Amino acid sequence: MENQWETFLDLQNGNEFQKLNHTLIFCSPNKKSLSKIKKLLFEKDGGVNDDFELITFFNVSLKSIMSNKSGSLDVYMLYTPTDLETIDLMNTFTKGICSTSRKLIHWIFVLDWEVPNQKSWLRYLINSFTTLQKLETEHSKTDRAVWCINSEFIRTLFRSTTLWHSHHVDFIQQTLRSFCIRKHSSLAYIDNNSKKFSIKAILKDILQDDDISPVEMVDQTNILIPFGADSDSLIKTLDDAFDPTSILESEFISNFETTIPAYPRSRLQDNSQDANNDESSFYSIDLQERLSKIYQAYKT
């Protein structure tokens, strides 16, 4: 741990650190989610420690992400659990990185549909962005994004538990979109089963120097909304009773944490594995059981 910090501080003061044009900073309350992003994006470059306590960092070739671009990326991953005071850790970054006006800093806050902590998402984002806003300097160039990875797991929630329904997912989407508008952030739902909405595809979009990309909302699991492309009126089309202006109020936060269901992770993982092995048998077994019960009831 000490060696990592020493190397990190040396890089801040070195010339090589100043030459990079882009810096990615991934923050998440889930360490496994950060490792998953590293594996999907930067596996070929290697050299990343999965056993980091709070922070890990590495440098990768920009060509590994965008074949038509040259240069390199500094990539930092911050494990920021919701019960940990992270201001000192984030302050270290802003002193050495955000104060360098020649850099564009991409802060990416990673949420994970596969981790049963959706209740805490809003409070985590509010606390993280509040901390970030206090630490950023007026000279820093920053870009913010919220990534909800493993969004294909939403389908598993629907078929594996009676607690989750479509209106819960819509409520989360409306809340996140409203938050991103007010915090000048983009929003992406990343589906591992979709090339267009894969982690690498979304990152390419972030690193493009072109104009704002159009909104992409294929379904509940495939969403890309760049900052500046959304509006409160569009958000209300999902539910006109939803008030986007109230999402930062304590009453709304409490309501969010009460409304979003909790679920036993082990049960969903078992069901998800069965469904992946043979999705058709998942339904046929359930159907046969129901038919058998109906038949037995009819005989009696």
mmCIF file with all atom_site columns, N, CA and C in Angstrom, residues 30-75:
data_model
loop_
_atom_site.group_PDB
_atom_site.id
_atom_site.type_symbol
_atom_site.label_atom_id
_atom_site.label_alt_id
_atom_site.label_comp_id
_atom_site.label_asym_id
_atom_site.label_entity_id
_atom_site.label_seq_id
_atom_site.pdbx_PDB_ins_code
_atom_site.Cartn_x
_atom_site.Cartn_y
_atom_site.Cartn_z
_atom_site.occupancy
_atom_site.B_iso_or_equiv
_atom_site.pdbx_formal_charge
_atom_site.auth_seq_id
_atom_site.auth_comp_id
_atom_site.auth_asym_id
_atom_site.auth_atom_id
_atom_site.pdbx_PDB_model_num
ATOM 1   N N  . ASN A 1 30 ? -18.178 -0.598 -4.909  1.00 0.00 ? 30 ASN A N  1
ATOM 2   C CA . ASN A 1 30 ? -18.006 -2.040 -5.083  1.00 0.00 ? 30 ASN A CA 1
ATOM 3   C C  . ASN A 1 30 ? -16.648 -2.325 -5.717  1.00 0.00 ? 30 ASN A C  1
ATOM 4   N N  . LYS A 1 31 ? -15.761 -2.959 -4.968  1.00 0.00 ? 31 LYS A N  1
ATOM 5   C CA . LYS A 1 31 ? -14.418 -3.229 -5.475  1.00 0.00 ? 31 LYS A CA 1
ATOM 6   C C  . LYS A 1 31 ? -14.458 -4.192 -6.664  1.00 0.00 ? 31 LYS A C  1
ATOM 7   N N  . LYS A 1 32 ? -15.346 -5.188 -6.609  1.00 0.00 ? 32 LYS A N  1
ATOM 8   C CA . LYS A 1 32 ? -15.433 -6.159 -7.702  1.00 0.00 ? 32 LYS A CA 1
ATOM 9   C C  . LYS A 1 32 ? -15.893 -5.497 -8.999  1.00 0.00 ? 32 LYS A C  1
ATOM 10  N N  . SER A 1 33 ? -16.695 -4.465 -8.889  1.00 0.00 ? 33 SER A N  1
ATOM 11  C CA . SER A 1 33 ? -17.154 -3.752 -10.083 1.00 0.00 ? 33 SER A CA 1
ATOM 12  C C  . SER A 1 33 ? -15.989 -3.057 -10.769 1.00 0.00 ? 33 SER A C  1
ATOM 13  N N  . LEU A 1 34 ? -15.091 -2.491 -9.987  1.00 0.00 ? 34 LEU A N  1
ATOM 14  C CA . LEU A 1 34 ? -13.900 -1.858 -10.554 1.00 0.00 ? 34 LEU A CA 1
ATOM 15  C C  . LEU A 1 34 ? -13.006 -2.887 -11.235 1.00 0.00 ? 34 LEU A C  1
ATOM 16  N N  . SER A 1 35 ? -12.839 -4.038 -10.602 1.00 0.00 ? 35 SER A N  1
ATOM 17  C CA . SER A 1 35 ? -12.025 -5.096 -11.201 1.00 0.00 ? 35 SER A CA 1
ATOM 18  C C  . SER A 1 35 ? -12.642 -5.591 -12.501 1.00 0.00 ? 35 SER A C  1
ATOM 19  N N  . LYS A 1 36 ? -13.960 -5.616 -12.544 1.00 0.00 ? 36 LYS A N  1
ATOM 20  C CA . LYS A 1 36 ? -14.656 -6.060 -13.751 1.00 0.00 ? 36 LYS A CA 1
ATOM 21  C C  . LYS A 1 36 ? -14.415 -5.087 -14.908 1.00 0.00 ? 36 LYS A C  1
ATOM 22  N N  . ILE A 1 37 ? -14.458 -3.806 -14.627 1.00 0.00 ? 37 ILE A N  1
ATOM 23  C CA . ILE A 1 37 ? -14.186 -2.801 -15.653 1.00 0.00 ? 37 ILE A CA 1
ATOM 24  C C  . ILE A 1 37 ? -12.752 -2.921 -16.149 1.00 0.00 ? 37 ILE A C  1
ATOM 25  N N  . LYS A 1 38 ? -11.840 -3.094 -15.216 1.00 0.00 ? 38 LYS A N  1
ATOM 26  C CA . LYS A 1 38 ? -10.430 -3.254 -15.596 1.00 0.00 ? 38 LYS A CA 1
ATOM 27  C C  . LYS A 1 38 ? -10.249 -4.440 -16.527 1.00 0.00 ? 38 LYS A C  1
ATOM 28  N N  . LYS A 1 39 ? -10.894 -5.537 -16.207 1.00 0.00 ? 39 LYS A N  1
ATOM 29  C CA . LYS A 1 39 ? -10.737 -6.752 -17.007 1.00 0.00 ? 39 LYS A CA 1
ATOM 30  C C  . LYS A 1 39 ? -11.303 -6.568 -18.409 1.00 0.00 ? 39 LYS A C  1
ATOM 31  N N  . LEU A 1 40 ? -12.468 -5.934 -18.511 1.00 0.00 ? 40 LEU A N  1
ATOM 32  C CA . LEU A 1 40 ? -13.126 -5.777 -19.809 1.00 0.00 ? 40 LEU A CA 1
ATOM 33  C C  . LEU A 1 40 ? -12.442 -4.736 -20.689 1.00 0.00 ? 40 LEU A C  1
ATOM 34  N N  . LEU A 1 41 ? -11.840 -3.733 -20.068 1.00 0.00 ? 41 LEU A N  1
ATOM 35  C CA . LEU A 1 41 ? -11.253 -2.638 -20.839 1.00 0.00 ? 41 LEU A CA 1
ATOM 36  C C  . LEU A 1 41 ? -9.763  -2.787 -21.084 1.00 0.00 ? 41 LEU A C  1
ATOM 37  N N  . PHE A 1 42 ? -9.056  -3.224 -20.063 1.00 0.00 ? 42 PHE A N  1
ATOM 38  C CA . PHE A 1 42 ? -7.605  -3.098 -20.095 1.00 0.00 ? 42 PHE A CA 1
ATOM 39  C C  . PHE A 1 42 ? -6.871  -4.414 -19.855 1.00 0.00 ? 42 PHE A C  1
ATOM 40  N N  . GLU A 1 43 ? -7.526  -5.516 -20.136 1.00 0.00 ? 43 GLU A N  1
ATOM 41  C CA . GLU A 1 43 ? -6.937  -6.822 -19.833 1.00 0.00 ? 43 GLU A CA 1
ATOM 42  C C  . GLU A 1 43 ? -5.614  -7.036 -20.561 1.00 0.00 ? 43 GLU A C  1
ATOM 43  N N  . LYS A 1 44 ? -5.508  -6.568 -21.808 1.00 0.00 ? 44 LYS A N  1
ATOM 44  C CA . LYS A 1 44 ? -4.295  -6.790 -22.595 1.00 0.00 ? 44 LYS A CA 1
ATOM 45  C C  . LYS A 1 44 ? -3.091  -6.054 -22.022 1.00 0.00 ? 44 LYS A C  1
ATOM 46  N N  . ASP A 1 45 ? -3.350  -4.927 -21.346 1.00 0.00 ? 45 ASP A N  1
ATOM 47  C CA . ASP A 1 45 ? -2.235  -4.143 -20.820 1.00 0.00 ? 45 ASP A CA 1
ATOM 48  C C  . ASP A 1 45 ? -1.675  -4.730 -19.528 1.00 0.00 ? 45 ASP A C  1
ATOM 49  N N  . GLY A 1 46 ? -2.570  -5.373 -18.747 1.00 0.00 ? 46 GLY A N  1
ATOM 50  C CA . GLY A 1 46 ? -2.112  -6.058 -17.542 1.00 0.00 ? 46 GLY A CA 1
ATOM 51  C C  . GLY A 1 46 ? -1.504  -5.111 -16.525 1.00 0.00 ? 46 GLY A C  1
ATOM 52  N N  . GLY A 1 47 ? -0.850  -5.710 -15.523 1.00 0.00 ? 47 GLY A N  1
ATOM 53  C CA . GLY A 1 47 ? -0.120  -4.930 -14.534 1.00 0.00 ? 47 GLY A CA 1
ATOM 54  C C  . GLY A 1 47 ? -0.986  -4.233 -13.513 1.00 0.00 ? 47 GLY A C  1
ATOM 55  N N  . VAL A 1 48 ? -2.244  -4.669 -13.360 1.00 0.00 ? 48 VAL A N  1
ATOM 56  C CA . VAL A 1 48 ? -3.139  -4.025 -12.416 1.00 0.00 ? 48 VAL A CA 1
ATOM 57  C C  . VAL A 1 48 ? -3.341  -4.935 -11.214 1.00 0.00 ? 48 VAL A C  1
ATOM 58  N N  . ASN A 1 49 ? -3.249  -4.373 -10.034 1.00 0.00 ? 49 ASN A N  1
ATOM 59  C CA . ASN A 1 49 ? -3.399  -5.142 -8.809  1.00 0.00 ? 49 ASN A CA 1
ATOM 60  C C  . ASN A 1 49 ? -4.863  -5.192 -8.406  1.00 0.00 ? 49 ASN A C  1
ATOM 61  N N  . ASP A 1 50 ? -5.448  -6.401 -8.395  1.00 0.00 ? 50 ASP A N  1
ATOM 62  C CA . ASP A 1 50 ? -6.848  -6.549 -8.010  1.00 0.00 ? 50 ASP A CA 1
ATOM 63  C C  . ASP A 1 50 ? -7.040  -6.513 -6.495  1.00 0.00 ? 50 ASP A C  1
ATOM 64  N N  . ASP A 1 51 ? -5.962  -6.613 -5.744  1.00 0.00 ? 51 ASP A N  1
ATOM 65  C CA . ASP A 1 51 ? -6.062  -6.688 -4.298  1.00 0.00 ? 51 ASP A CA 1
ATOM 66  C C  . ASP A 1 51 ? -5.835  -5.333 -3.630  1.00 0.00 ? 51 ASP A C  1
ATOM 67  N N  . PHE A 1 52 ? -6.039  -4.252 -4.362  1.00 0.00 ? 52 PHE A N  1
ATOM 68  C CA . PHE A 1 52 ? -5.825  -2.928 -3.793  1.00 0.00 ? 52 PHE A CA 1
ATOM 69  C C  . PHE A 1 52 ? -6.842  -2.643 -2.693  1.00 0.00 ? 52 PHE A C  1
ATOM 70  N N  . GLU A 1 53 ? -6.442  -1.814 -1.729  1.00 0.00 ? 53 GLU A N  1
ATOM 71  C CA . GLU A 1 53 ? -7.326  -1.483 -0.621  1.00 0.00 ? 53 GLU A CA 1
ATOM 72  C C  . GLU A 1 53 ? -8.278  -0.347 -0.994  1.00 0.00 ? 53 GLU A C  1
ATOM 73  N N  . LEU A 1 54 ? -7.707  0.781  -1.403  1.00 0.00 ? 54 LEU A N  1
ATOM 74  C CA . LEU A 1 54 ? -8.519  1.948  -1.734  1.00 0.00 ? 54 LEU A CA 1
ATOM 75  C C  . LEU A 1 54 ? -8.263  2.471  -3.137  1.00 0.00 ? 54 LEU A C  1
ATOM 76  N N  . ILE A 1 55 ? -7.071  2.262  -3.654  1.00 0.00 ? 55 ILE A N  1
ATOM 77  C CA . ILE A 1 55 ? -6.709  2.889  -4.917  1.00 0.00 ? 55 ILE A CA 1
ATOM 78  C C  . ILE A 1 55 ? -5.783  1.987  -5.718  1.00 0.00 ? 55 ILE A C  1
ATOM 79  N N  . THR A 1 56 ? -5.954  1.982  -7.020  1.00 0.00 ? 56 THR A N  1
ATOM 80  C CA . THR A 1 56 ? -4.985  1.386  -7.924  1.00 0.00 ? 56 THR A CA 1
ATOM 81  C C  . THR A 1 56 ? -4.911  2.269  -9.161  1.00 0.00 ? 56 THR A C  1
ATOM 82  N N  . PHE A 1 57 ? -3.804  2.236  -9.862  1.00 0.00 ? 57 PHE A N  1
ATOM 83  C CA . PHE A 1 57 ? -3.642  3.086  -11.041 1.00 0.00 ? 57 PHE A CA 1
ATOM 84  C C  . PHE A 1 57 ? -2.710  2.418  -12.029 1.00 0.00 ? 57 PHE A C  1
ATOM 85  N N  . PHE A 1 58 ? -2.876  2.776  -13.298 1.00 0.00 ? 58 PHE A N  1
ATOM 86  C CA . PHE A 1 58 ? -2.052  2.213  -14.360 1.00 0.00 ? 58 PHE A CA 1
ATOM 87  C C  . PHE A 1 58 ? -2.184  3.084  -15.591 1.00 0.00 ? 58 PHE A C  1
ATOM 88  N N  . ASN A 1 59 ? -1.318  2.840  -16.547 1.00 0.00 ? 59 ASN A N  1
ATOM 89  C CA . ASN A 1 59 ? -1.308  3.594  -17.796 1.00 0.00 ? 59 ASN A CA 1
ATOM 90  C C  . ASN A 1 59 ? -1.545  2.643  -18.955 1.00 0.00 ? 59 ASN A C  1
ATOM 91  N N  . VAL A 1 60 ? -2.424  3.024  -19.880 1.00 0.00 ? 60 VAL A N  1
ATOM 92  C CA . VAL A 1 60 ? -2.733  2.167  -21.022 1.00 0.00 ? 60 VAL A CA 1
ATOM 93  C C  . VAL A 1 60 ? -2.636  2.972  -22.312 1.00 0.00 ? 60 VAL A C  1
ATOM 94  N N  . SER A 1 61 ? -2.435  2.268  -23.395 1.00 0.00 ? 61 SER A N  1
ATOM 95  C CA . SER A 1 61 ? -2.392  2.901  -24.707 1.00 0.00 ? 61 SER A CA 1
ATOM 96  C C  . SER A 1 61 ? -3.796  3.284  -25.145 1.00 0.00 ? 61 SER A C  1
ATOM 97  N N  . LEU A 1 62 ? -3.928  4.483  -25.676 1.00 0.00 ? 62 LEU A N  1
ATOM 98  C CA . LEU A 1 62 ? -5.227  4.928  -26.166 1.00 0.00 ? 62 LEU A CA 1
ATOM 99  C C  . LEU A 1 62 ? -5.703  4.068  -27.329 1.00 0.00 ? 62 LEU A C  1
ATOM 100 N N  . LYS A 1 63 ? -4.764  3.477  -28.060 1.00 0.00 ? 63 LYS A N  1
ATOM 101 C CA . LYS A 1 63 ? -5.129  2.631  -29.200 1.00 0.00 ? 63 LYS A CA 1
ATOM 102 C C  . LYS A 1 63 ? -5.865  1.373  -28.766 1.00 0.00 ? 63 LYS A C  1
ATOM 103 N N  . SER A 1 64 ? -5.672  0.938  -27.536 1.00 0.00 ? 64 SER A N  1
ATOM 104 C CA . SER A 1 64 ? -6.382  -0.241 -27.057 1.00 0.00 ? 64 SER A CA 1
ATOM 105 C C  . SER A 1 64 ? -7.870  0.028  -26.904 1.00 0.00 ? 64 SER A C  1
ATOM 106 N N  . ILE A 1 65 ? -8.233  1.310  -26.844 1.00 0.00 ? 65 ILE A N  1
ATOM 107 C CA . ILE A 1 65 ? -9.639  1.696  -26.752 1.00 0.00 ? 65 ILE A CA 1
ATOM 108 C C  . ILE A 1 65 ? -10.147 2.222  -28.088 1.00 0.00 ? 65 ILE A C  1
ATOM 109 N N  . MET A 1 66 ? -9.331  3.056  -28.748 1.00 0.00 ? 66 MET A N  1
ATOM 110 C CA . MET A 1 66 ? -9.716  3.680  -30.015 1.00 0.00 ? 66 MET A CA 1
ATOM 111 C C  . MET A 1 66 ? -8.576  3.489  -31.007 1.00 0.00 ? 66 MET A C  1
ATOM 112 N N  . SER A 1 67 ? -8.788  2.645  -31.987 1.00 0.00 ? 67 SER A N  1
ATOM 113 C CA . SER A 1 67 ? -7.717  2.259  -32.912 1.00 0.00 ? 67 SER A CA 1
ATOM 114 C C  . SER A 1 67 ? -7.193  3.428  -33.741 1.00 0.00 ? 67 SER A C  1
ATOM 115 N N  . ASN A 1 68 ? -8.001  4.479  -33.909 1.00 0.00 ? 68 ASN A N  1
ATOM 116 C CA . ASN A 1 68 ? -7.584  5.614  -34.736 1.00 0.00 ? 68 ASN A CA 1
ATOM 117 C C  . ASN A 1 68 ? -6.972  6.752  -33.919 1.00 0.00 ? 68 ASN A C  1
ATOM 118 N N  . LYS A 1 69 ? -6.698  6.507  -32.639 1.00 0.00 ? 69 LYS A N  1
ATOM 119 C CA . LYS A 1 69 ? -6.131  7.541  -31.774 1.00 0.00 ? 69 LYS A CA 1
ATOM 120 C C  . LYS A 1 69 ? -4.770  7.094  -31.247 1.00 0.00 ? 69 LYS A C  1
ATOM 121 N N  . SER A 1 70 ? -3.898  8.056  -31.032 1.00 0.00 ? 70 SER A N  1
ATOM 122 C CA . SER A 1 70 ? -2.601  7.773  -30.429 1.00 0.00 ? 70 SER A CA 1
ATOM 123 C C  . SER A 1 70 ? -2.539  8.426  -29.059 1.00 0.00 ? 70 SER A C  1
ATOM 124 N N  . GLY A 1 71 ? -1.519  8.062  -28.300 1.00 0.00 ? 71 GLY A N  1
ATOM 125 C CA . GLY A 1 71 ? -1.385  8.621  -26.972 1.00 0.00 ? 71 GLY A CA 1
ATOM 126 C C  . GLY A 1 71 ? -1.661  7.569  -25.915 1.00 0.00 ? 71 GLY A C  1
ATOM 127 N N  . SER A 1 72 ? -1.846  8.026  -24.689 1.00 0.00 ? 72 SER A N  1
ATOM 128 C CA . SER A 1 72 ? -2.062  7.090  -23.594 1.00 0.00 ? 72 SER A CA 1
ATOM 129 C C  . SER A 1 72 ? -3.020  7.684  -22.574 1.00 0.00 ? 72 SER A C  1
ATOM 130 N N  . LEU A 1 73 ? -3.488  6.826  -21.696 1.00 0.00 ? 73 LEU A N  1
ATOM 131 C CA . LEU A 1 73 ? -4.442  7.212  -20.676 1.00 0.00 ? 73 LEU A CA 1
ATOM 132 C C  . LEU A 1 73 ? -3.883  6.873  -19.305 1.00 0.00 ? 73 LEU A C  1
ATOM 133 N N  . ASP A 1 74 ? -4.036  7.793  -18.362 1.00 0.00 ? 74 ASP A N  1
ATOM 134 C CA . ASP A 1 74 ? -3.839  7.459  -16.959 1.00 0.00 ? 74 ASP A CA 1
ATOM 135 C C  . ASP A 1 74 ? -5.184  6.978  -16.426 1.00 0.00 ? 74 ASP A C  1
ATOM 136 N N  . VAL A 1 75 ? -5.191  5.827  -15.795 1.00 0.00 ? 75 VAL A N  1
ATOM 137 C CA . VAL A 1 75 ? -6.431  5.265  -15.272 1.00 0.00 ? 75 VAL A CA 1
ATOM 138 C C  . VAL A 1 75 ? -6.273  5.028  -13.777 1.00 0.00 ? 75 VAL A C  1
#
